[in-house]
XYZ file of N, CA, C and O in Angstrom:
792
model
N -51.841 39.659 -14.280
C -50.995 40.814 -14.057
C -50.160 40.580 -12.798
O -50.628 40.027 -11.803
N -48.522 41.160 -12.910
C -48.119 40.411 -11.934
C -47.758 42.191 -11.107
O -47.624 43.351 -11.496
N -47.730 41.420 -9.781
C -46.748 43.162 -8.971
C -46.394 43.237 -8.202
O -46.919 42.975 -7.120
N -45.361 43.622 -8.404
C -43.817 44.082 -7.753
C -43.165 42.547 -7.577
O -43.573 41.832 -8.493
N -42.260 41.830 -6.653
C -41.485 40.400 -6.461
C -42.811 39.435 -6.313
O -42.441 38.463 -5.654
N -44.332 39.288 -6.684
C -45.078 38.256 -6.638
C -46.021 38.423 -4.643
O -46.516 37.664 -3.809
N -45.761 39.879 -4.816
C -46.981 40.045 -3.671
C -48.217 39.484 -3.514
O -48.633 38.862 -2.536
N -49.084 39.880 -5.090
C -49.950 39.552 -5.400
C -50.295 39.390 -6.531
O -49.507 40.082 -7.175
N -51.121 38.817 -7.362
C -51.177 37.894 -8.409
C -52.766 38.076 -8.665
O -53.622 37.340 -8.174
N -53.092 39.495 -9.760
C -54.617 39.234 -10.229
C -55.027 38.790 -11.700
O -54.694 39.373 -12.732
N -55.957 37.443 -11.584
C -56.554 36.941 -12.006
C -58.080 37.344 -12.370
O -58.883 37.150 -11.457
N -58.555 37.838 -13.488
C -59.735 39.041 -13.107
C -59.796 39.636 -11.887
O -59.136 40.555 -11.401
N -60.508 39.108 -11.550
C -61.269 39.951 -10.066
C -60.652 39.444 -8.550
O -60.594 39.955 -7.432
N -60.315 38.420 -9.028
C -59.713 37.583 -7.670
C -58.528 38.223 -7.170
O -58.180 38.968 -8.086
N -57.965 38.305 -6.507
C -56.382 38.088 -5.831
C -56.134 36.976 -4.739
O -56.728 36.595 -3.730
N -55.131 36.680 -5.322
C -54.821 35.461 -3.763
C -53.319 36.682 -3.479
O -52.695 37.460 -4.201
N -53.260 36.287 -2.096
C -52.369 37.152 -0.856
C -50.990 35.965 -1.289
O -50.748 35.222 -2.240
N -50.334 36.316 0.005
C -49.105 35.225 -0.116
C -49.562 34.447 1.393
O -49.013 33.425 1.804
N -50.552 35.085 2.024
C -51.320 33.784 2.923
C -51.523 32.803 2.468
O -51.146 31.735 2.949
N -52.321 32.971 1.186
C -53.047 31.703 0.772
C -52.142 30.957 -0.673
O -52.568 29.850 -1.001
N -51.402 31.308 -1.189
C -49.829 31.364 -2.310
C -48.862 31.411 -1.556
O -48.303 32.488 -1.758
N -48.504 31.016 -1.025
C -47.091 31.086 -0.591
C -45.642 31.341 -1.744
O -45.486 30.398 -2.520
N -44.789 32.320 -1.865
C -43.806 32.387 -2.856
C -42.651 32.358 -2.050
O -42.292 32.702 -0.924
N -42.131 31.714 -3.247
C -40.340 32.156 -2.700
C -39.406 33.563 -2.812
O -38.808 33.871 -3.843
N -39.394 34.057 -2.042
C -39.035 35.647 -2.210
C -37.267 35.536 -1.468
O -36.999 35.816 -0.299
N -36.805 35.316 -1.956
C -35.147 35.408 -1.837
C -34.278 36.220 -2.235
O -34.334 36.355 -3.457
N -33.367 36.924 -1.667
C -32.397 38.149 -1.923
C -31.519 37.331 -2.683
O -30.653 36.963 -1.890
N -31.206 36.680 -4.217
C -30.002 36.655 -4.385
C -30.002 36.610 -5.340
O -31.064 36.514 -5.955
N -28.459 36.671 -6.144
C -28.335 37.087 -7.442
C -28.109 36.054 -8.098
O -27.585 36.249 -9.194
N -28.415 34.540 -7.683
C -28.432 33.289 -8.758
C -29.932 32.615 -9.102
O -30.459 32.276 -10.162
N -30.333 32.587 -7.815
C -31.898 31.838 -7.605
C -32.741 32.950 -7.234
O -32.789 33.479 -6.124
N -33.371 33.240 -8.219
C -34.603 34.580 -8.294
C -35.817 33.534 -7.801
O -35.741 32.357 -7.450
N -36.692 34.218 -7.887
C -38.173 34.021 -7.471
C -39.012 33.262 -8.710
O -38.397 33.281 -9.776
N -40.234 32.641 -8.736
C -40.657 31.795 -10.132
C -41.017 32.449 -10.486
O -41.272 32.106 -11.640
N -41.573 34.205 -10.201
C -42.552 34.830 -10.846
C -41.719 35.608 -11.568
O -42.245 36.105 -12.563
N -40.285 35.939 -11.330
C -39.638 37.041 -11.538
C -38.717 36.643 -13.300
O -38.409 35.498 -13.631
N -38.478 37.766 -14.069
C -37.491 36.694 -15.128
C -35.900 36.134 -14.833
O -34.967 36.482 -14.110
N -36.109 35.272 -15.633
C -34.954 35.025 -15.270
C -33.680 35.748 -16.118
O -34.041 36.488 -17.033
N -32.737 35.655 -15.976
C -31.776 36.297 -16.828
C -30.457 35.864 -16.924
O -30.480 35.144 -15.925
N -28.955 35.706 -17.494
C -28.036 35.269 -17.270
C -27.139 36.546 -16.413
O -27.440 37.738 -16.361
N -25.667 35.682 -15.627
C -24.895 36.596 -14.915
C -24.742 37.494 -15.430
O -25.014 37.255 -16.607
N -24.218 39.296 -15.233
C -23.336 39.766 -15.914
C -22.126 39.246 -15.737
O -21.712 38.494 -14.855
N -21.468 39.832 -16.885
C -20.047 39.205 -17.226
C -19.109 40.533 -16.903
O -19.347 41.630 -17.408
N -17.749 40.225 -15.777
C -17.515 41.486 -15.314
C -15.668 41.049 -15.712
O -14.715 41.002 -14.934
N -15.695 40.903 -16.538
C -14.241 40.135 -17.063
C -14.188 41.170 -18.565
O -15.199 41.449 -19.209
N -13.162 41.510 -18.825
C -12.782 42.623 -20.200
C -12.276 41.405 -21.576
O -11.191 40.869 -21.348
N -12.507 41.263 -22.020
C -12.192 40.132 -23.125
C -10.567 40.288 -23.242
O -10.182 41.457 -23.206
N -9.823 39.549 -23.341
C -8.139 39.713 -23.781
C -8.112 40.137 -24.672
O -8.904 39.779 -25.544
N -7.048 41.254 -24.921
C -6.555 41.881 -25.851
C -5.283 41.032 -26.716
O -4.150 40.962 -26.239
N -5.722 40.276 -28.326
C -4.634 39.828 -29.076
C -3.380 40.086 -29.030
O -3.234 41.298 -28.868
N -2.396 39.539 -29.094
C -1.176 40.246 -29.293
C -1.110 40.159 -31.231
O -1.298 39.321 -32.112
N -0.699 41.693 -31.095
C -0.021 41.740 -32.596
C 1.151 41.264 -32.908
O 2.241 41.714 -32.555
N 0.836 39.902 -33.897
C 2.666 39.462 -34.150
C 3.109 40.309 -35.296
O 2.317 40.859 -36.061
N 4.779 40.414 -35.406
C 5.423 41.229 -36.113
C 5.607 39.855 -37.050
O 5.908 38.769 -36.555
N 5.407 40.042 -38.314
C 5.561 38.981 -39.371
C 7.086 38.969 -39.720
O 7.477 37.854 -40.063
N 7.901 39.811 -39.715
C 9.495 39.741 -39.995
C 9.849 38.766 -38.793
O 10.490 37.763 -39.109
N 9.452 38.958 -37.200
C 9.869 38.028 -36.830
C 9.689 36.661 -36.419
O 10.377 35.864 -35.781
N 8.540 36.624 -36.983
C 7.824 34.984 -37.200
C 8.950 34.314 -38.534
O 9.558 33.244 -38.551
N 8.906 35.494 -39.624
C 9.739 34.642 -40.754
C 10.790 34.262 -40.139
O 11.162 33.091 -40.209
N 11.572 35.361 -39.300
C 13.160 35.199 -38.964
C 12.924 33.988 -37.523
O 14.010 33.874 -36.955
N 11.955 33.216 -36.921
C 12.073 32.262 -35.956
C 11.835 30.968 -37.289
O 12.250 29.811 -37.216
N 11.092 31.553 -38.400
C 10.990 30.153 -38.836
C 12.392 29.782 -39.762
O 12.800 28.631 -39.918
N 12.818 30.589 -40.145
C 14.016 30.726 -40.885
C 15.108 29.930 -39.743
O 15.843 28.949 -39.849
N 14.870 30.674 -38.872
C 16.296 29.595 -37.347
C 15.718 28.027 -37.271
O 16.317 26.952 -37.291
N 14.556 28.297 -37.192
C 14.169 26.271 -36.997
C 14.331 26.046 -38.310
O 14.460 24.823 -38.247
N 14.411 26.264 -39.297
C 14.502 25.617 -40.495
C 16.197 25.168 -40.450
O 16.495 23.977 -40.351
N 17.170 26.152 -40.526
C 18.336 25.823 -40.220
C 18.597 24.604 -38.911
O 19.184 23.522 -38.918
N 18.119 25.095 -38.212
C 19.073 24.086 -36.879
C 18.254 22.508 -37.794
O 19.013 21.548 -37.927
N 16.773 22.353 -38.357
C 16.698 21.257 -38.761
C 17.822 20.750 -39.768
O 18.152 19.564 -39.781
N 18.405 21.712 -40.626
C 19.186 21.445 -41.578
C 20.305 20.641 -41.031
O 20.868 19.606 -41.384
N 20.461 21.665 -39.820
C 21.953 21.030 -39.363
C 22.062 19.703 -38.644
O 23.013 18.940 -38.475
N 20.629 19.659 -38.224
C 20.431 18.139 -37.665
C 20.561 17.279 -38.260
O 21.275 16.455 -37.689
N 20.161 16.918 -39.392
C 19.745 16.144 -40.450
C 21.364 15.778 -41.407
O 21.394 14.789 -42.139
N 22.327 16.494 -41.299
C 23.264 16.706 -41.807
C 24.376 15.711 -40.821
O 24.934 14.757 -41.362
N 24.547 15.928 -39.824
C 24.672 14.971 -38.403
C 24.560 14.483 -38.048
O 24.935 14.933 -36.965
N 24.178 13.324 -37.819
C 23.918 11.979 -37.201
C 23.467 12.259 -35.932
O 24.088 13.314 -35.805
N 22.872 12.141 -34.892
C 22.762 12.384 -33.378
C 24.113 11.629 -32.745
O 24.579 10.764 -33.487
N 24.767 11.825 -31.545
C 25.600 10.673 -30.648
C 24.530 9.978 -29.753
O 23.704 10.496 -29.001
N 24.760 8.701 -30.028
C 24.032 7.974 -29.002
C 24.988 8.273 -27.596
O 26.196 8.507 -27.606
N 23.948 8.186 -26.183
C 24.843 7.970 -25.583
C 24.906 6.502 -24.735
O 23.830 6.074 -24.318
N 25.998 5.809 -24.497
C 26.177 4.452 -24.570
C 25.070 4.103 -22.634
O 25.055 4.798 -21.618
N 24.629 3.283 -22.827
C 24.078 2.886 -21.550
C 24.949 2.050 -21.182
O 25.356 1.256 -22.030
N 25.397 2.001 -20.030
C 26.525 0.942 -19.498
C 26.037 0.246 -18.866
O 26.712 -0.738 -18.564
N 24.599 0.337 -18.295
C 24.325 -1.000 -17.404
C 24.093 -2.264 -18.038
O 24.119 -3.379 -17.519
N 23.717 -1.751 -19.971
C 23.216 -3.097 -20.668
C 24.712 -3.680 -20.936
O 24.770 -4.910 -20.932
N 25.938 -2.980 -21.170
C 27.422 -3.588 -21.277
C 27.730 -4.353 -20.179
O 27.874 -3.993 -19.011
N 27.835 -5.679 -20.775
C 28.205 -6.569 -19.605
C 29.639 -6.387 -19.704
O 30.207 -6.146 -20.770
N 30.461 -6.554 -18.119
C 32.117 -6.229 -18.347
C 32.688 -7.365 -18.877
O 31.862 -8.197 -19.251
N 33.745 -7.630 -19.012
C 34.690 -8.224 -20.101
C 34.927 -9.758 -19.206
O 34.715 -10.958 -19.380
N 35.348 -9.094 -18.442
C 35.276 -10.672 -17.144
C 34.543 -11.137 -16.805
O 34.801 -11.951 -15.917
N 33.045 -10.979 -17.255
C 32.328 -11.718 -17.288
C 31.610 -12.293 -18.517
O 30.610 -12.998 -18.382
N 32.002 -12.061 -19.426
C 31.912 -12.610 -21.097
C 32.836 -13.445 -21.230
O 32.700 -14.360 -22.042
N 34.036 -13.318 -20.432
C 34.869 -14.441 -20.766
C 34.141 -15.633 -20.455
O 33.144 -15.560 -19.736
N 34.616 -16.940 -21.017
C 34.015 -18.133 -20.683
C 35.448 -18.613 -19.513
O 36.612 -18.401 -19.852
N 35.182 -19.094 -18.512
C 35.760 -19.944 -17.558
C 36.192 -20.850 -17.686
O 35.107 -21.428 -17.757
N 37.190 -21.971 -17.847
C 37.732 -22.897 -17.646
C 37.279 -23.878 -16.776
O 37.561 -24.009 -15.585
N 36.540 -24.568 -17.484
C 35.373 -25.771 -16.603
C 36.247 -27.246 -16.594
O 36.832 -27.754 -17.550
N 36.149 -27.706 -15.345
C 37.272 -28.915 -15.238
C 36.219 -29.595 -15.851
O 35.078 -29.140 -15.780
N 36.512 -30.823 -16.554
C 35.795 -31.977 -17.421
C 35.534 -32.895 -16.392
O 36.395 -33.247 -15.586
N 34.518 -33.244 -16.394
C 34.064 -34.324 -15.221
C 34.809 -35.737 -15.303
O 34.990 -36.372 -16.342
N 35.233 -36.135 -13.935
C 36.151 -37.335 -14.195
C 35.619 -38.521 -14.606
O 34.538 -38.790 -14.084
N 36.249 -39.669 -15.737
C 35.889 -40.563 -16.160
C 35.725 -41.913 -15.247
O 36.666 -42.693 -15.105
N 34.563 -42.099 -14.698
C 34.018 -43.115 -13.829
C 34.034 -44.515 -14.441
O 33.801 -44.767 -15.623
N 34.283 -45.228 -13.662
C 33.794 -46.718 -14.541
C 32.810 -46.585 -14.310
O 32.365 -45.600 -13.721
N 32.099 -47.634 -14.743
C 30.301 -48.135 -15.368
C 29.826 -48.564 -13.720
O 28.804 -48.011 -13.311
N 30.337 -49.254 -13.048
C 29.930 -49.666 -11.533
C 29.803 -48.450 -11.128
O 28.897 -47.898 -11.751
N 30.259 -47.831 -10.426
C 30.489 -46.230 -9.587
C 29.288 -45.560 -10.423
O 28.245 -45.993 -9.932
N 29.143 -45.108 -10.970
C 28.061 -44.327 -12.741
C 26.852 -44.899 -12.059
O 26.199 -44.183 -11.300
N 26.516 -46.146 -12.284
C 25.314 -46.939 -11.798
C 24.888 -46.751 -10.115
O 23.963 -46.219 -9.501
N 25.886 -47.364 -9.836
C 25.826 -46.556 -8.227
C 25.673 -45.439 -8.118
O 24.710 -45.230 -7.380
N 26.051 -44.696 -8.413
C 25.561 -42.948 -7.990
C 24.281 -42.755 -8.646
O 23.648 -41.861 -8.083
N 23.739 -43.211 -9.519
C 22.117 -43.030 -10.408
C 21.315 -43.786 -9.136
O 20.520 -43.256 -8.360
N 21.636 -44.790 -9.151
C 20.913 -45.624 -8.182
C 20.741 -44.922 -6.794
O 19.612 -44.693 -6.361
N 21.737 -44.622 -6.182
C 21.670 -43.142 -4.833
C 20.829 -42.480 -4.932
O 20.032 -42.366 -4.001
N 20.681 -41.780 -6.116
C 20.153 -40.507 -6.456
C 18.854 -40.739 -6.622
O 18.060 -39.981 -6.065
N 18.336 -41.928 -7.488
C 16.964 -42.431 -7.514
C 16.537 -42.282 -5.987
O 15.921 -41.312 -5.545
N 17.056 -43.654 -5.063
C 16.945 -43.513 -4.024
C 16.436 -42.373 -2.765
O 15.739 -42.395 -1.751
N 17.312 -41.335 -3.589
C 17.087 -39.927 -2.407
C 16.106 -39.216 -2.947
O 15.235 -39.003 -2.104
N 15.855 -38.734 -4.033
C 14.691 -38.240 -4.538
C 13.320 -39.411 -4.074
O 12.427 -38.591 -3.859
N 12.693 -40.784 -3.816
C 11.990 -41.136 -3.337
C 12.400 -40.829 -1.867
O 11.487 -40.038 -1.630
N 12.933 -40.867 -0.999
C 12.774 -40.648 -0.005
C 12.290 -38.916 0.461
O 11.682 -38.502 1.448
N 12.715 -38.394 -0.413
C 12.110 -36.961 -0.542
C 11.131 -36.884 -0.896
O 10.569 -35.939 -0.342
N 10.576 -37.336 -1.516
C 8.994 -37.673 -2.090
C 8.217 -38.165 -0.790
O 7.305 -37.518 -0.274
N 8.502 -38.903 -0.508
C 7.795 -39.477 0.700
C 7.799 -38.456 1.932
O 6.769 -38.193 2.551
N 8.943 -37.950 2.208
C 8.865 -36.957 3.389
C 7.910 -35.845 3.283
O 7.379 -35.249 4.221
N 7.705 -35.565 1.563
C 6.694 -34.295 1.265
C 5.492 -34.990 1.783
O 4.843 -34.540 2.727
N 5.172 -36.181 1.110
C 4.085 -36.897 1.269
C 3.279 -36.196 2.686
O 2.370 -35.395 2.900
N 4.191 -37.005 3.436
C 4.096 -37.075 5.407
C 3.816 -35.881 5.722
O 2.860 -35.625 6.455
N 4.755 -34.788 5.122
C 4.851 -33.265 6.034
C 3.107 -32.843 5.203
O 2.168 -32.718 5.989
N 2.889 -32.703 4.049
C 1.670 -32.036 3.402
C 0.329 -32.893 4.057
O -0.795 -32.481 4.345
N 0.784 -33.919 4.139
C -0.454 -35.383 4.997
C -0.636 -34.199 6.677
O -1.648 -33.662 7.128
N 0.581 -34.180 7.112
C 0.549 -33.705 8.230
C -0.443 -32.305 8.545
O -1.207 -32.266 9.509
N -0.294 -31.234 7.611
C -0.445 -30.210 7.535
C -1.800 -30.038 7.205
O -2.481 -29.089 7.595
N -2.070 -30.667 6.710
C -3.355 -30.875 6.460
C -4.662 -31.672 7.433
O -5.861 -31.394 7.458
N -4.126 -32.429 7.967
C -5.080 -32.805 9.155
C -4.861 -32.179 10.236
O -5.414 -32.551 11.270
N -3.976 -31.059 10.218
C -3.805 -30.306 11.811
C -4.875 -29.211 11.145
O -5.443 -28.607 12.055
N -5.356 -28.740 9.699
C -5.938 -27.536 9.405
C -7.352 -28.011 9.478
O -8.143 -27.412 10.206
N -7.679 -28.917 8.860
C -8.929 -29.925 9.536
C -9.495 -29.699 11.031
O -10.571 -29.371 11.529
N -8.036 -30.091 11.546
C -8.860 -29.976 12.764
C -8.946 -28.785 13.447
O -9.911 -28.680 14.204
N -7.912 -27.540 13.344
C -8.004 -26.592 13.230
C -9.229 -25.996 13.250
O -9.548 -25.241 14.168
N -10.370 -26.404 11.807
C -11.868 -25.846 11.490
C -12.752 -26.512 12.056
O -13.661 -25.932 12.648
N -12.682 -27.867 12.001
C -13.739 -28.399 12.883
C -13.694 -27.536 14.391
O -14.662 -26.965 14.892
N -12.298 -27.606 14.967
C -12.789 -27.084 16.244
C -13.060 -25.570 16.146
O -13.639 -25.097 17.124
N -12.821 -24.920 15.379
C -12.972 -23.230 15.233
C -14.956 -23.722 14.937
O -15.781 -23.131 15.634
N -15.387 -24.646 14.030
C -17.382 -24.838 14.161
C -17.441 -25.321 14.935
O -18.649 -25.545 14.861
N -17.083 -25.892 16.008
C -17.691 -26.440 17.523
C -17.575 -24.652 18.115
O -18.639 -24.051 18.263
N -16.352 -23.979 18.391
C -16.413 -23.224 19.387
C -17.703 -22.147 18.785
O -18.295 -21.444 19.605
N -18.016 -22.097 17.532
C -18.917 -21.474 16.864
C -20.140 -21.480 17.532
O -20.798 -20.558 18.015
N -20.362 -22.910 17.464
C -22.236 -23.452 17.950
C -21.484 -22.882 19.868
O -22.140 -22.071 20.521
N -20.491 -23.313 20.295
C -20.545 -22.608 21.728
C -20.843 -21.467 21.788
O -21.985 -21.054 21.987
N -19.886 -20.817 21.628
C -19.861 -19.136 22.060
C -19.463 -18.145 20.677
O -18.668 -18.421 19.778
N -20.084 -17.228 20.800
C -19.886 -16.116 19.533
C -18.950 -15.588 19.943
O -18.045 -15.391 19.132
N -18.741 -15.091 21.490
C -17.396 -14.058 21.668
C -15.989 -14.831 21.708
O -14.951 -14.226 21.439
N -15.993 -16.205 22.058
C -14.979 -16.718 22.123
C -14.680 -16.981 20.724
O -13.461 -16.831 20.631
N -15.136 -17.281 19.634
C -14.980 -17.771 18.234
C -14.333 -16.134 17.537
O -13.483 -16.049 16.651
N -14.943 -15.103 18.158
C -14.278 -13.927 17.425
C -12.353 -13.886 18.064
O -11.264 -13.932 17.492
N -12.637 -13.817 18.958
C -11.411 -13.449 19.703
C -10.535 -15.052 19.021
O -9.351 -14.926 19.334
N -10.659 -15.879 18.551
C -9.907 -16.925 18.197
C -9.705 -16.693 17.056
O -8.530 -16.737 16.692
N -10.683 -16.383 16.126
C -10.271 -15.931 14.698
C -9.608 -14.643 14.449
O -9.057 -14.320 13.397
N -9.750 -13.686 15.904
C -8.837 -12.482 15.343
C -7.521 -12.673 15.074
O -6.873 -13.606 15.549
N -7.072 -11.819 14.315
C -5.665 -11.491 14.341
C -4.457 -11.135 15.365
O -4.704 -10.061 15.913
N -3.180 -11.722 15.812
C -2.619 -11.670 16.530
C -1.641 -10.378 15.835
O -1.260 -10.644 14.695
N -1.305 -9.362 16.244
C -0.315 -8.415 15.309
C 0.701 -8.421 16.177
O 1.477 -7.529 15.833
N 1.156 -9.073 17.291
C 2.051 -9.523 18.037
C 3.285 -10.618 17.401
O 4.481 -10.742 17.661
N 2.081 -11.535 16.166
C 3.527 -12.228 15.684
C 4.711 -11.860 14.589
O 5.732 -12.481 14.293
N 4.200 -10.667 14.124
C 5.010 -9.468 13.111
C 4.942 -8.299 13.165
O 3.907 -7.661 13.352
N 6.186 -7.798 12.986
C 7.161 -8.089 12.951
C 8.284 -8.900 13.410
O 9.008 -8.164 14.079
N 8.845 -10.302 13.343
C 9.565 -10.651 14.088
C 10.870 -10.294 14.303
O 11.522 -10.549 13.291
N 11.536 -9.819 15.169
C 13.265 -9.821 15.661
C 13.721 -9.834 16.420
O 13.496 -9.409 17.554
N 14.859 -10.573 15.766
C 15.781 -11.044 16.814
C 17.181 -10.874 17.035
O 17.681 -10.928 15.912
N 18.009 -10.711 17.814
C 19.541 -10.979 17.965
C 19.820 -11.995 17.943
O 19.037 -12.887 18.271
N 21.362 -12.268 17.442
C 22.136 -13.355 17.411
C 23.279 -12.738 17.555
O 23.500 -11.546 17.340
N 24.578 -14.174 18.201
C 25.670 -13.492 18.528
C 26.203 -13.002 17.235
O 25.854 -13.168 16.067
N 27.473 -12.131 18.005
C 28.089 -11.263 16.928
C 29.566 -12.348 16.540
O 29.636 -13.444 17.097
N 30.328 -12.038 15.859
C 32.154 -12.514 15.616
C 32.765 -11.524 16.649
O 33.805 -11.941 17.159
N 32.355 -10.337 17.052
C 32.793 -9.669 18.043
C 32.368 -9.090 19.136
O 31.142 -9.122 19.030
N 32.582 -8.687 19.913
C 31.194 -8.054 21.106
C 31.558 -6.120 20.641
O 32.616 -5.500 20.535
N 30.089 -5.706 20.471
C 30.298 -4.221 20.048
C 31.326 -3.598 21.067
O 31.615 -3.909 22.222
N 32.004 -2.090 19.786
C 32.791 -1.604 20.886
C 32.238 -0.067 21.244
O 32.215 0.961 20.567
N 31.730 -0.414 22.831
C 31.008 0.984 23.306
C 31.498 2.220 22.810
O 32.685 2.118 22.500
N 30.987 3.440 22.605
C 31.027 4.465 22.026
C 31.647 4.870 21.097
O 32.169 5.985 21.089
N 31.713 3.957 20.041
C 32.314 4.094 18.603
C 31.411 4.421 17.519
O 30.318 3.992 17.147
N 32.320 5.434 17.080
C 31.998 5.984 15.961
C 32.399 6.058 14.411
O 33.381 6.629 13.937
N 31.328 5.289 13.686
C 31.903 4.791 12.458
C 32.332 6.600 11.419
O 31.947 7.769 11.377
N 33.367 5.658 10.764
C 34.109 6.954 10.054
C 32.882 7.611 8.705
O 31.826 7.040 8.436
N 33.222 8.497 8.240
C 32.042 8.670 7.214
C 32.588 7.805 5.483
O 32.011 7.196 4.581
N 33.553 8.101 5.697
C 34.172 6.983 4.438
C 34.383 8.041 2.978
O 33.463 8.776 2.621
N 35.211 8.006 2.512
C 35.792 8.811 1.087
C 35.300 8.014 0.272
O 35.393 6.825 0.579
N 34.916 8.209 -0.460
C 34.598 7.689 -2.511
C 35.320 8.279 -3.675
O 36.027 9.193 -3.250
N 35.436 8.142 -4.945
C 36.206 8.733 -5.684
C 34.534 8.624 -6.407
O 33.832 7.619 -6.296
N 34.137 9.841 -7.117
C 32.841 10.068 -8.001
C 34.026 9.766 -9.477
O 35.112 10.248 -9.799
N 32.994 8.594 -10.142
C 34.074 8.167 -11.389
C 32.903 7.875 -12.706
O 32.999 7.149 -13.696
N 31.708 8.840 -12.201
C 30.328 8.964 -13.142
C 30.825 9.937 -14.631
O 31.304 11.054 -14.826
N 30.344 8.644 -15.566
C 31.047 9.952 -16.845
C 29.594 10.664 -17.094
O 28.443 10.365 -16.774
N 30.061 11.516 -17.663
C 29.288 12.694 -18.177
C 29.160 13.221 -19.249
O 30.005 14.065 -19.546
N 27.896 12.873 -20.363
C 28.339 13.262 -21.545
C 27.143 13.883 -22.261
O 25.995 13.607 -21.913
N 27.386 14.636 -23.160
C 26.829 15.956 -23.661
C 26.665 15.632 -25.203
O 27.344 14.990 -26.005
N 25.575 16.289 -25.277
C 24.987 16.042 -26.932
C 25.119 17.016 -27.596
O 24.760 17.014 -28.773
């Protein structure tokens, strides 16, 4: 038998107190007590009231979309033209390409032979510069694991990041030396955007 919020709790003859039971006795209206029932929220919201449709004017909206489909369908749509995919005219033209001049066979051979020539020597310079670049990064790491086995604080501060070397900028001279307190004009345009309607 239970009574009142779980005061006390008799079991035939016995009662235990809330000395010896301890309950949860809480004021609120989500988390009740274990002894107490449980129940769902009330619901303090009025249900929406339907709207009554007028059936004449459901026919007479479906009757208008039926037409404007008619009239669509009857019509073709206008595309409207994208101009950025139109390449302009002066540049579809083909150009007038001078014909390469007729070399004798000596000169022909000689210039292949150059050209062989400079492409190995370019080859080789990659060679050197990537050879190069590569044993400075070598040594680069070896000495970044020596300063390692030295010192921990010096190895951090070497591997940090410098944010000093970027952004870089710079000046260079001008064609003119600026002219003090000038003020650039705001400048006219002609708006020559077409505009077109479906």
């Amino acid at each position: 038998m239970l009574l009142g919020a779980g005061r006390a709790v008799l079991l035939g003859s016995r009662a235990w107190t809330q000395k010896t039971w301890p309950l949860q006795t809480r004021a609120s209206h989500w988390q009740a007590s274990v002894l107490t029932l449980r129940t769902s929220l009330p619901m303090r919201a009025e249900p929406k009231k339907k709207k009554r449709v007028d059936p004449k004017r459901d026919l007479a909206t479906r009757d208008r979309l039926r037409k404007k489909l008619k009239k669509l369908e009857r019509v073709a749509p206008e595309l409207i033209p994208i101009e950025d995919f139109v390449a302009p005219t002066h540049h579809t033209i083909q150009l007038k390409i001078r014909a390469p001049a007729n070399l004798p066979f000596e000169e022909s051979e000689r210039r292949a032979l150059l050209l062989k020539k400079w492409s190995l020597f370019k080859q080789e310079e990659h060679k050197q510069e990537m050879a190069a670049i590569t044993s400075l990064m070598d040594a680069q790491a070896k000495a970044l694991a020596e300063l390692h086995l030295e010192s921990e604080e010096l190895y951090q501060a070497a591997v940090r990041r410098d944010s000093g070397l970027f952004p870089f900028e710079s000046e260079g001279p001008c064609h003119t030396p600026p002219i003090a307190n000038y003020e650039a004009p705001e400048g006219k345009y002609n708006d020559v955007t077409k505009v077109y309607t479906q």
